[in-house]
Coordinates of C-alpha atoms and ligand atoms in Angstrom, one line a residue:
I8 CA 8.4 -26.1 12.9
I9 CA 8.5 -22.7 14.6
G10 CA 5.2 -21.3 13.2
I11 CA 3.3 -18.3 14.1
T12 CA 2.7 -18.2 18.0
A13 CA 0.5 -15.1 18.1
S14 CA -3.1 -15.3 17.0
K15 CA -4.3 -12.7 14.4
A16 CA -7.5 -12.2 16.3
D17 CA -6.1 -11.9 19.8
N18 CA -2.9 -10.1 19.2
F19 CA -2.8 -8.5 15.9
A20 CA 0.3 -6.3 16.2
Q21 CA 2.4 -9.2 17.5
W22 CA 1.0 -11.5 14.9
Y23 CA 2.0 -9.1 12.1
Q24 CA 5.6 -8.7 13.3
E25 CA 6.0 -12.4 13.5
V26 CA 4.5 -13.1 10.1
V27 CA 6.7 -10.6 8.2
L28 CA 9.8 -11.9 10.1
K29 CA 9.1 -15.7 9.8
A30 CA 8.0 -15.5 6.2
E31 CA 11.5 -13.9 5.6
M32 CA 10.1 -10.7 4.2
V33 CA 11.9 -8.4 6.5
E34 CA 14.7 -8.4 9.1
Y35 CA 14.9 -5.6 11.8
Y36 CA 17.9 -3.4 11.3
T37 CA 18.8 -3.4 14.9
E38 CA 21.7 -1.0 14.6
I39 CA 19.2 1.8 14.3
S40 CA 15.5 1.7 15.2
G41 CA 12.8 2.2 12.5
F42 CA 14.8 0.7 9.6
Y43 CA 14.2 -2.6 8.1
I44 CA 16.1 -5.0 5.7
M45 CA 13.8 -6.0 2.7
R46 CA 14.5 -9.5 1.7
P47 CA 13.8 -11.2 -1.7
A48 CA 10.2 -12.2 -0.9
T49 CA 9.6 -8.6 -0.5
M50 CA 11.6 -7.3 -3.4
H51 CA 9.8 -9.7 -5.7
I52 CA 6.5 -8.2 -4.8
W53 CA 7.8 -4.7 -5.0
N54 CA 9.3 -5.4 -8.5
V55 CA 6.0 -6.9 -9.8
I56 CA 4.3 -3.7 -8.6
R57 CA 7.1 -1.6 -10.2
K58 CA 6.9 -3.4 -13.5
W59 CA 3.0 -3.1 -13.7
F60 CA 3.0 0.6 -12.7
T61 CA 6.0 1.5 -14.9
E62 CA 4.4 -0.1 -18.1
R63 CA 1.4 2.1 -17.6
I64 CA 2.9 5.4 -16.7
E65 CA 5.3 5.1 -19.6
A66 CA 2.2 4.6 -21.8
M67 CA 1.1 7.9 -20.5
G68 CA 4.4 9.6 -21.5
V69 CA 6.0 9.6 -18.0
E70 CA 9.7 9.3 -18.1
E71 CA 12.2 8.2 -15.4
A72 CA 14.7 10.4 -13.9
N73 CA 16.9 10.1 -10.8
F74 CA 17.7 13.2 -8.6
P75 CA 20.2 13.6 -5.7
M76 CA 19.0 12.4 -2.4
F77 CA 20.2 15.6 -0.5
L78 CA 18.4 18.9 -0.1
S79 CA 20.0 22.3 0.5
S80 CA 18.4 24.2 3.3
K81 CA 18.2 27.0 0.6
S82 CA 15.7 25.1 -1.5
L83 CA 13.9 23.9 1.6
E84 CA 13.5 27.5 2.5
K85 CA 11.4 28.0 -0.5
E86 CA 8.7 25.6 0.7
K87 CA 9.2 26.6 4.3
D88 CA 5.6 27.4 5.2
H89 CA 4.3 23.9 4.8
V90 CA 7.7 22.1 5.6
E91 CA 7.9 23.5 9.1
G92 CA 5.2 21.0 10.1
F93 CA 7.4 18.3 8.9
A94 CA 10.8 19.8 10.3
P95 CA 11.0 17.2 13.1
E96 CA 11.2 14.4 10.5
L97 CA 14.0 15.8 8.6
A98 CA 17.3 14.0 8.8
W99 CA 20.5 16.1 8.4
V100 CA 24.0 15.4 7.4
T101 CA 26.3 17.8 9.2
K102 CA 29.7 16.3 8.8
A103 CA 31.9 14.7 6.1
G104 CA 34.8 12.9 7.6
D105 CA 35.9 14.8 10.6
K106 CA 35.0 18.1 9.0
N107 CA 31.7 19.9 9.7
L108 CA 29.8 20.8 6.5
E109 CA 29.7 24.6 6.0
V110 CA 25.9 24.1 5.2
P111 CA 24.2 20.9 6.5
V112 CA 22.3 19.1 4.0
A113 CA 18.9 17.3 4.6
V114 CA 18.2 13.8 3.4
R115 CA 15.2 13.8 1.1
P116 CA 11.9 13.0 2.8
T117 CA 10.2 13.7 -0.7
S118 CA 11.8 15.4 -3.7
E119 CA 9.8 18.6 -4.6
A120 CA 12.5 20.9 -3.3
V121 CA 15.2 18.9 -5.1
M122 CA 13.5 18.7 -8.4
Y123 CA 11.6 22.0 -8.9
P124 CA 14.5 24.3 -9.3
Y125 CA 15.4 22.2 -12.3
Y126 CA 11.8 22.2 -13.5
A127 CA 12.1 26.1 -13.5
K128 CA 15.3 25.8 -15.5
W129 CA 14.0 23.3 -18.0
I130 CA 10.4 24.6 -18.5
R131 CA 10.5 27.8 -20.6
S132 CA 7.7 27.4 -23.2
H133 CA 4.4 25.7 -23.1
R134 CA 5.9 23.4 -25.7
D135 CA 8.0 22.0 -22.9
L136 CA 4.7 20.8 -21.2
P137 CA 3.7 18.5 -20.1
L138 CA 6.9 17.6 -18.3
R139 CA 6.3 14.3 -16.4
L140 CA 9.1 12.6 -14.5
N141 CA 8.9 9.7 -12.0
Q142 CA 11.6 8.4 -9.8
W143 CA 11.9 5.2 -7.9
N144 CA 14.0 5.7 -4.8
S145 CA 13.9 5.6 -1.0
V146 CA 13.2 8.6 1.3
V147 CA 13.8 9.3 5.0
R148 CA 11.5 10.6 7.5
W149 CA 12.5 10.4 11.1
E150 CA 9.1 9.3 12.4
A151 CA 8.5 10.0 16.0
K152 CA 5.6 7.6 16.3
Q153 CA 6.2 3.8 16.8
T154 CA 7.6 2.3 13.6
T155 CA 6.5 -1.1 12.1
P156 CA 7.6 -2.9 9.0
F157 CA 6.2 -1.5 5.7
L158 CA 3.5 0.6 7.4
R159 CA 5.7 3.2 9.1
A160 CA 9.4 3.1 8.6
R161 CA 12.1 5.8 8.8
E162 CA 13.1 4.9 5.4
F163 CA 10.9 3.3 2.7
L164 CA 11.0 2.6 -1.0
W165 CA 8.4 4.4 -3.1
Q166 CA 7.9 6.1 -6.5
E167 CA 7.4 9.8 -6.6
G168 CA 5.9 11.3 -9.8
H169 CA 6.2 14.9 -10.4
T170 CA 4.5 16.5 -13.5
A171 CA 3.9 20.0 -14.8
H172 CA 1.0 21.1 -17.1
V173 CA -0.2 24.2 -18.9
S174 CA -3.7 24.1 -17.4
E175 CA -5.6 23.0 -14.2
D176 CA -7.8 20.7 -16.3
L177 CA -4.8 18.9 -17.8
A178 CA -3.3 18.4 -14.3
G179 CA -6.6 17.4 -12.8
E180 CA -7.0 14.7 -15.5
E181 CA -3.7 13.1 -14.8
V182 CA -4.3 13.2 -11.0
L183 CA -7.2 10.8 -11.5
Q184 CA -5.5 8.6 -14.1
I185 CA -2.7 8.0 -11.6
L186 CA -5.1 7.5 -8.8
E187 CA -6.9 4.8 -10.8
L188 CA -3.5 3.1 -11.3
Y189 CA -2.9 3.1 -7.6
A190 CA -6.3 1.5 -7.1
G191 CA -5.2 -1.0 -9.8
V192 CA -2.0 -1.9 -7.9
Y193 CA -4.2 -2.7 -4.8
E194 CA -7.2 -4.3 -6.6
Q195 CA -5.5 -6.1 -9.6
L196 CA -2.2 -7.2 -7.9
L197 CA -2.6 -7.3 -4.2
A198 CA -6.3 -8.4 -4.1
V199 CA -7.0 -5.4 -1.8
P200 CA -10.2 -3.3 -2.3
V201 CA -9.8 0.4 -1.8
V202 CA -12.2 3.5 -1.7
R203 CA -11.3 6.3 -4.0
G204 CA -11.8 9.8 -2.7
R205 CA -10.5 13.3 -1.9
K206 CA -8.8 14.3 1.4
T207 CA -10.5 17.0 3.4
E208 CA -8.6 20.3 3.8
K209 CA -7.3 19.2 7.2
E210 CA -6.0 15.9 5.9
K211 CA -4.7 16.9 2.5
F212 CA -0.9 17.6 1.7
A213 CA -0.6 21.2 3.1
G214 CA 1.7 22.3 0.3
G215 CA -0.9 21.1 -2.4
Y216 CA -4.1 22.3 -3.9
Y217 CA -6.0 19.1 -3.4
T218 CA -5.2 15.6 -2.5
T219 CA -6.9 12.4 -3.9
T220 CA -6.4 9.1 -2.3
V221 CA -7.1 5.4 -2.2
E222 CA -8.1 4.3 1.3
G223 CA -7.8 0.7 2.6
Y224 CA -9.6 -1.1 5.5
I225 CA -8.0 -3.6 8.1
P226 CA -10.8 -6.0 9.2
S227 CA -8.7 -7.1 12.2
N228 CA -9.1 -3.8 14.0
G229 CA -11.6 -2.0 11.8
R230 CA -9.1 0.8 11.0
G231 CA -8.7 2.8 7.8
I232 CA -5.4 3.1 6.3
Q233 CA -4.2 5.6 3.6
G234 CA -3.0 3.6 0.7
A235 CA -1.4 6.0 -1.8
T236 CA -1.9 9.7 -2.7
S237 CA -2.1 11.6 -6.0
H238 CA -2.0 15.4 -5.4
C239 CA -2.8 18.4 -7.5
L240 CA -0.3 21.0 -6.3
G241 CA -2.1 23.7 -8.2
Q242 CA 0.3 26.6 -8.8
N243 CA 1.6 26.6 -5.3
F244 CA 5.0 25.2 -6.1
S245 CA 5.4 26.9 -9.4
K246 CA 5.0 30.2 -7.6
M247 CA 7.5 29.2 -4.9
F248 CA 10.0 28.0 -7.5
D249 CA 9.1 30.4 -10.2
I250 CA 8.2 27.9 -12.9
T251 CA 6.5 29.8 -15.6
V252 CA 5.7 29.5 -19.4
E253 CA 4.6 32.2 -21.8
D254 CA 0.8 32.2 -22.2
P255 CA 0.1 30.4 -25.4
N256 CA -3.0 32.6 -25.8
E257 CA -1.5 35.9 -24.8
K258 CA 2.0 37.1 -26.0
G259 CA 4.1 38.5 -23.2
K260 CA 2.0 37.2 -20.5
H261 CA 3.5 34.4 -18.2
I262 CA 1.6 31.8 -16.4
N263 CA 2.7 29.6 -13.5
V264 CA 2.4 25.9 -14.5
W265 CA 0.0 23.6 -12.9
Q266 CA 1.7 20.7 -11.1
N267 CA 0.8 17.3 -9.7
S268 CA 2.9 14.9 -7.4
W269 CA 2.0 11.3 -6.8
G270 CA 3.5 8.6 -4.6
L271 CA 3.0 4.9 -3.7
S272 CA 5.3 3.2 -1.2
T273 CA 6.1 -0.2 0.2
R274 CA 3.3 0.4 2.7
V275 CA 1.2 -1.4 0.1
I276 CA 3.0 -4.6 1.1
G277 CA 2.1 -4.2 4.8
V278 CA -1.5 -3.6 3.9
M279 CA -1.6 -6.8 1.8
V280 CA -0.1 -8.8 4.7
M281 CA -2.5 -7.5 7.3
I282 CA -5.6 -8.2 5.1
H283 CA -4.9 -11.6 3.8
G284 CA -2.5 -13.2 6.4
D285 CA -3.7 -15.9 8.9
D286 CA -2.5 -17.9 11.8
K287 CA -0.4 -20.1 9.6
G288 CA 1.3 -17.0 8.2
L289 CA 1.4 -15.1 4.9
V290 CA -1.3 -15.7 2.3
L291 CA -0.1 -14.3 -1.0
P292 CA -2.2 -13.3 -4.0
P293 CA -0.8 -15.4 -6.9
R294 CA -0.3 -12.4 -9.2
I295 CA 2.5 -11.1 -6.9
S296 CA 3.8 -14.4 -5.3
K297 CA 7.3 -15.3 -6.3
V298 CA 6.4 -18.9 -5.9
Q299 CA 2.8 -19.6 -7.1
T300 CA 2.9 -23.3 -6.8
I301 CA 5.0 -25.5 -4.7
L302 CA 5.3 -29.2 -5.9
I303 CA 6.1 -31.6 -3.0
P304 CA 6.7 -35.4 -3.3
V305 CA 4.9 -37.5 -0.8
G306 CA 4.4 -41.2 0.1
I307 CA 7.8 -42.4 -1.1
T308 CA 9.0 -44.7 1.7
K309 CA 11.6 -47.4 2.0
S310 CA 9.1 -50.0 0.7
T311 CA 8.3 -48.0 -2.5
T312 CA 9.6 -50.1 -5.4
A313 CA 12.3 -48.8 -7.7
E314 CA 9.8 -49.1 -10.6
D315 CA 7.3 -46.9 -8.7
K316 CA 10.0 -44.4 -7.8
A317 CA 10.9 -44.1 -11.3
K318 CA 7.4 -43.7 -12.5
H319 CA 6.9 -41.1 -9.7
S320 CA 9.9 -39.0 -10.5
E321 CA 9.1 -39.1 -14.2
K322 CA 5.6 -37.7 -13.6
F323 CA 6.9 -35.3 -11.0
D324 CA 9.3 -33.8 -13.5
E325 CA 6.7 -33.8 -16.2
I326 CA 4.2 -31.7 -14.0
K327 CA 7.0 -29.2 -13.2
A328 CA 8.0 -28.8 -16.9
T329 CA 4.4 -28.5 -18.0
L330 CA 3.7 -25.8 -15.4
K331 CA 6.8 -23.8 -16.3
K332 CA 5.8 -24.0 -19.9
A333 CA 2.2 -22.8 -18.9
G334 CA 4.0 -19.8 -17.3
V335 CA 3.3 -20.8 -13.7
R336 CA 6.0 -19.9 -11.2
V337 CA 6.5 -23.3 -9.9
E338 CA 9.2 -24.7 -7.5
D339 CA 9.7 -28.2 -6.0
D340 CA 10.8 -29.0 -2.5
L341 CA 13.0 -32.1 -2.5
R342 CA 14.8 -31.2 0.7
E343 CA 16.0 -34.4 2.3
G344 CA 15.3 -35.1 6.0
Y345 CA 12.1 -33.1 6.2
T346 CA 8.7 -34.6 6.4
P347 CA 6.0 -33.6 3.9
A348 CA 4.1 -32.1 6.9
W349 CA 7.1 -30.0 7.8
K350 CA 7.4 -28.8 4.3
F351 CA 3.7 -27.9 4.1
N352 CA 3.9 -25.8 7.2
D353 CA 7.0 -24.0 5.8
W354 CA 5.4 -23.2 2.5
E355 CA 2.1 -22.2 4.2
L356 CA 4.0 -19.8 6.4
K357 CA 5.6 -18.1 3.3
G358 CA 2.1 -17.7 1.8
V359 CA 2.6 -19.8 -1.3
P360 CA -0.9 -19.7 -2.8
L361 CA -1.1 -23.4 -4.1
R362 CA 0.5 -26.6 -3.0
L363 CA 0.7 -29.7 -5.3
E364 CA 1.4 -33.1 -3.7
L365 CA 2.5 -36.1 -5.8
G366 CA 2.7 -39.6 -4.4
P367 CA 2.8 -43.0 -5.9
K368 CA -0.9 -43.5 -5.3
D369 CA -1.6 -40.3 -7.2
V370 CA 0.6 -41.5 -10.0
A371 CA -1.3 -44.8 -10.1
K372 CA -4.6 -42.8 -10.4
E373 CA -2.9 -40.4 -12.9
V374 CA -3.8 -37.3 -10.8
V375 CA -2.0 -34.8 -8.6
S376 CA -3.3 -33.6 -5.4
Y377 CA -3.7 -29.9 -4.6
A378 CA -4.3 -27.7 -1.6
R379 CA -5.3 -24.0 -1.8
R380 CA -3.5 -21.7 0.7
D381 CA -6.4 -19.2 1.0
T382 CA -9.3 -21.6 1.7
G383 CA -7.4 -24.8 2.6
E384 CA -9.6 -26.6 -0.2
K385 CA -8.1 -29.7 -1.3
G386 CA -8.7 -31.8 -4.4
T387 CA -7.1 -33.7 -7.4
I388 CA -6.3 -32.6 -10.9
P389 CA -5.9 -35.2 -13.7
L390 CA -2.3 -35.1 -14.9
T391 CA -3.6 -34.4 -18.4
E392 CA -5.3 -31.2 -17.2
V393 CA -2.5 -29.7 -15.2
A394 CA -1.5 -27.1 -17.7
T395 CA -5.0 -25.6 -17.8
K396 CA -6.4 -26.4 -14.2
V397 CA -3.4 -25.0 -12.2
P398 CA -3.5 -21.5 -13.9
E399 CA -7.3 -21.5 -13.5
I400 CA -7.1 -22.3 -9.7
L401 CA -4.5 -19.6 -9.3
E402 CA -6.8 -17.0 -11.0
T403 CA -9.7 -18.3 -8.9
I404 CA -7.5 -17.8 -5.8
Q405 CA -6.7 -14.3 -6.8
S406 CA -10.3 -13.2 -7.4
D407 CA -11.7 -15.1 -4.3
M408 CA -9.1 -13.3 -2.2
Y409 CA -10.2 -10.0 -3.7
N410 CA -13.9 -10.7 -3.3
K411 CA -13.5 -11.8 0.4
A412 CA -11.7 -8.6 1.3
E413 CA -14.1 -6.4 -0.7
K414 CA -17.0 -8.0 1.1
A415 CA -15.4 -7.3 4.5
F416 CA -14.7 -3.8 3.6
R417 CA -18.2 -3.1 2.1
E418 CA -19.9 -4.6 5.2
H419 CA -17.8 -2.5 7.5
R420 CA -18.4 0.8 5.7
L421 CA -21.6 2.1 7.4
V422 CA -23.5 5.2 6.4
I423 CA -24.5 6.7 9.6
N424 CA -27.1 9.5 10.0
K425 CA -27.4 9.4 13.8
W426 CA -24.5 10.7 15.9
D427 CA -25.2 8.2 18.7
D428 CA -24.6 5.3 16.4
V429 CA -21.0 6.4 15.6
I430 CA -19.0 5.1 18.5
P431 CA -20.8 1.7 18.6
A432 CA -20.1 1.4 15.0
L433 CA -16.3 2.2 15.5
D434 CA -16.3 -0.3 18.3
A435 CA -17.7 -2.9 16.1
K436 CA -14.8 -2.4 13.8
N437 CA -16.5 -0.3 11.2
V438 CA -15.5 2.8 9.4
V439 CA -18.4 5.3 9.0
I440 CA -19.7 7.6 6.2
I441 CA -21.4 10.7 7.7
P442 CA -22.8 13.9 6.5
F443 CA -20.1 16.5 7.2
C444 CA -19.7 20.1 6.8
L445 CA -16.0 19.8 5.7
D446 CA -14.7 22.4 8.3
D447 CA -11.3 21.7 9.9
K448 CA -12.4 22.8 13.4
C449 CA -15.4 20.6 13.2
E450 CA -13.1 17.7 12.2
D451 CA -10.9 18.3 15.3
K452 CA -14.1 18.3 17.5
I453 CA -15.3 15.0 15.9
K454 CA -11.9 13.4 16.8
E455 CA -12.1 14.7 20.3
L456 CA -15.9 13.5 20.7
T457 CA -15.0 10.1 19.5
T458 CA -11.9 9.6 21.7
G459 CA -12.9 7.6 24.6
R460 CA -12.9 4.4 26.4
T461 CA -14.1 1.3 24.7
D462 CA -15.3 -1.3 27.3
E463 CA -13.7 -4.3 25.7
D464 CA -13.7 -6.2 28.9
P465 CA -15.3 -4.8 32.1
N466 CA -12.7 -6.8 34.1
T467 CA -9.8 -4.8 32.7
P468 CA -8.5 -2.5 35.6
E469 CA -9.4 1.1 34.8
A470 CA -5.8 2.1 34.4
Q471 CA -5.2 -0.6 31.7
K472 CA -8.2 0.3 29.6
A473 CA -6.9 1.4 26.2
P474 CA -8.5 4.8 25.4
S475 CA -9.8 4.2 21.8
M476 CA -8.4 6.7 19.4
G477 CA -10.7 9.2 18.0
M478 CA -11.8 9.0 14.3
K479 CA -10.1 10.9 11.6
S480 CA -11.5 11.7 8.2
L481 CA -10.2 9.3 5.6
C482 CA -11.6 10.7 2.5
I483 CA -14.6 12.3 0.7
P484 CA -15.6 9.3 -1.3
F485 CA -16.0 10.0 -5.0
E486 CA -19.0 7.6 -4.8
Q487 CA -21.3 9.5 -2.6
P488 CA -24.3 7.7 -0.9
E489 CA -27.8 9.0 -1.5
G490 CA -29.7 11.0 1.1
L491 CA -27.8 14.3 1.6
V492 CA -30.2 17.0 0.8
K493 CA -28.2 20.3 0.1
G494 CA -29.3 23.1 2.4
E495 CA -31.2 20.7 4.6
T496 CA -29.1 17.9 5.9
K497 CA -27.0 19.0 8.8
C498 CA -23.4 18.1 9.8
L499 CA -23.5 15.0 12.0
N500 CA -21.4 16.5 14.8
P501 CA -24.0 17.4 17.4
E502 CA -22.0 20.5 18.3
C503 CA -21.9 21.8 14.9
Q504 CA -24.8 23.8 13.5
T505 CA -23.6 23.9 9.9
L506 CA -25.1 22.3 7.0
A507 CA -23.5 19.1 5.7
E508 CA -21.6 19.5 2.3
K509 CA -20.6 15.9 1.6
F510 CA -20.7 12.4 3.0
V511 CA -17.3 11.9 4.4
M512 CA -15.7 8.6 5.4
F513 CA -14.3 8.7 9.0
G514 CA -12.6 6.0 11.0
R515 CA -9.9 5.1 13.5
S516 CA -6.8 4.9 11.4
Y517 CA -3.1 4.2 11.0
Ligands
86U607 O1 2.9 12.5 -1.0 C1 3.5 12.8 -2.0 C2 3.7 12.0 -3.2 C3 5.1 12.0 -3.7 C4 5.7 13.4 -3.8 N1 5.5 14.2 -2.6 C5 4.1 14.2 -2.2 C6 3.9 15.1 -0.8 C7 4.8 14.7 0.2 C8 4.2 15.3 1.5 N2 5.3 15.3 2.6 C9 5.3 14.2 3.4 N3 6.2 14.0 4.4 C10 7.2 15.0 4.5 C11 8.2 14.9 5.6 C12 9.1 15.8 5.7 F1 10.1 15.7 6.6 C13 9.2 17.0 4.8 F2 10.3 17.8 5.0 C14 8.3 17.2 3.9 C15 7.3 16.2 3.8 C16 6.2 16.4 2.7 O2 6.3 17.2 1.8
MG608 MG1 4.1 11.4 7.6

């Protein structure tokens, strides 16, 4: 069996690539770098997320739309001040057939500029509000940085919600509702804990008013990762695109609508793989796993009597039927010519949460043997209890996986009140929560002050020592630790004389 050769602890990047490839989640699109083929195992997870999220936003009154994937430079022009920073990522179509296009068109990296001219057309009166549209599509951003499956790709699947409201309060309420759904995708489906918070001015979406975010943590390297973002755009875009309604309280007066935009992408799958996977491969949370339970016959040899074989296959089929009826996504592996051990490895590589083994001995004892993928725990289940015990074990696996990841994040989220403790904390794979003044320049300085060498191994030749990246602000956690005294506590940056405004979570990050 060609299992995973890289060890997660020793070579995380290599391990990750091997796992997503060998678990048949992605294939590299070798024709053009930075693009990946997403295979059924991935699309099943994405579709579970899509169903879960769609049910909930539909209940909020969000409707689905589908806009063209190309942007005219004219409409891009309208948002030029914040797009210029993104210009290097824009992909352009300049030709059709052998003819040059009069006006080149850009492939959407996000759809504000595609959608908002039509929001301006459709939104006339406050009775047209709230307008709430979401689209599931893919976007293209020609990333300059190193790409990697799910986490940073030049094309990725996401949903992008775009809403318009008559007031800041109504917009603000929805921003947080959506953020809580994003947290739910991570915590309820992917068994991944996230910290909810607001981005600093430096890290927010430049075209927006404020950005709220769910932030993840990768124990293997102690880095933070942005999970999904829900922005209040304020009136910035409605001023750029002239989206106004008559003021319901003042005849003849017009007000620019208040907008939000929110997105969650297939990055969530990469985060799940990185957190839960191990050296045998994927470890999938049962709620999103295509196969929740794999049923494998064992112990059938040439000397097994015909009678035992018959009894065995009767019980085998019974278990499968019982589980299907109980709503468990169960498959059997009857492949000829492969040993049970080979099959165990294969399904472990693919991350199937629960394995059931049935042999003639089990049949005689009227039990089925099980093995949990997350903990390796083994045991037996009386055949009469399969319909209740298996779903129970699957739910236990789901919550144990979440609790394990939550503990790891909680224990590596350190409130730090002494600057000298920061770098050692980062080197010990923590993210830090520090009193911070919230000033952009100070944030730049903090990144600089924390970029340096980490003496992983004194024997590494000087030239090869990886300079550890500096820490970035991840978010201003909604849940603020105690101990910041307004007007007294100072910003932790030793070169900053300003008072601290908030505790802010910083870390090395993706
Ligand atoms: O992040 C979201 C959620 C879904 C809707 N959009 C917002 C803001 C997207 C921010 N963003 C992010 N990346 C971009 C890349 C580009 F090449 C470009 F031209 C523009 C952007 C850009 O505006
Ligand atoms: Mg980007």
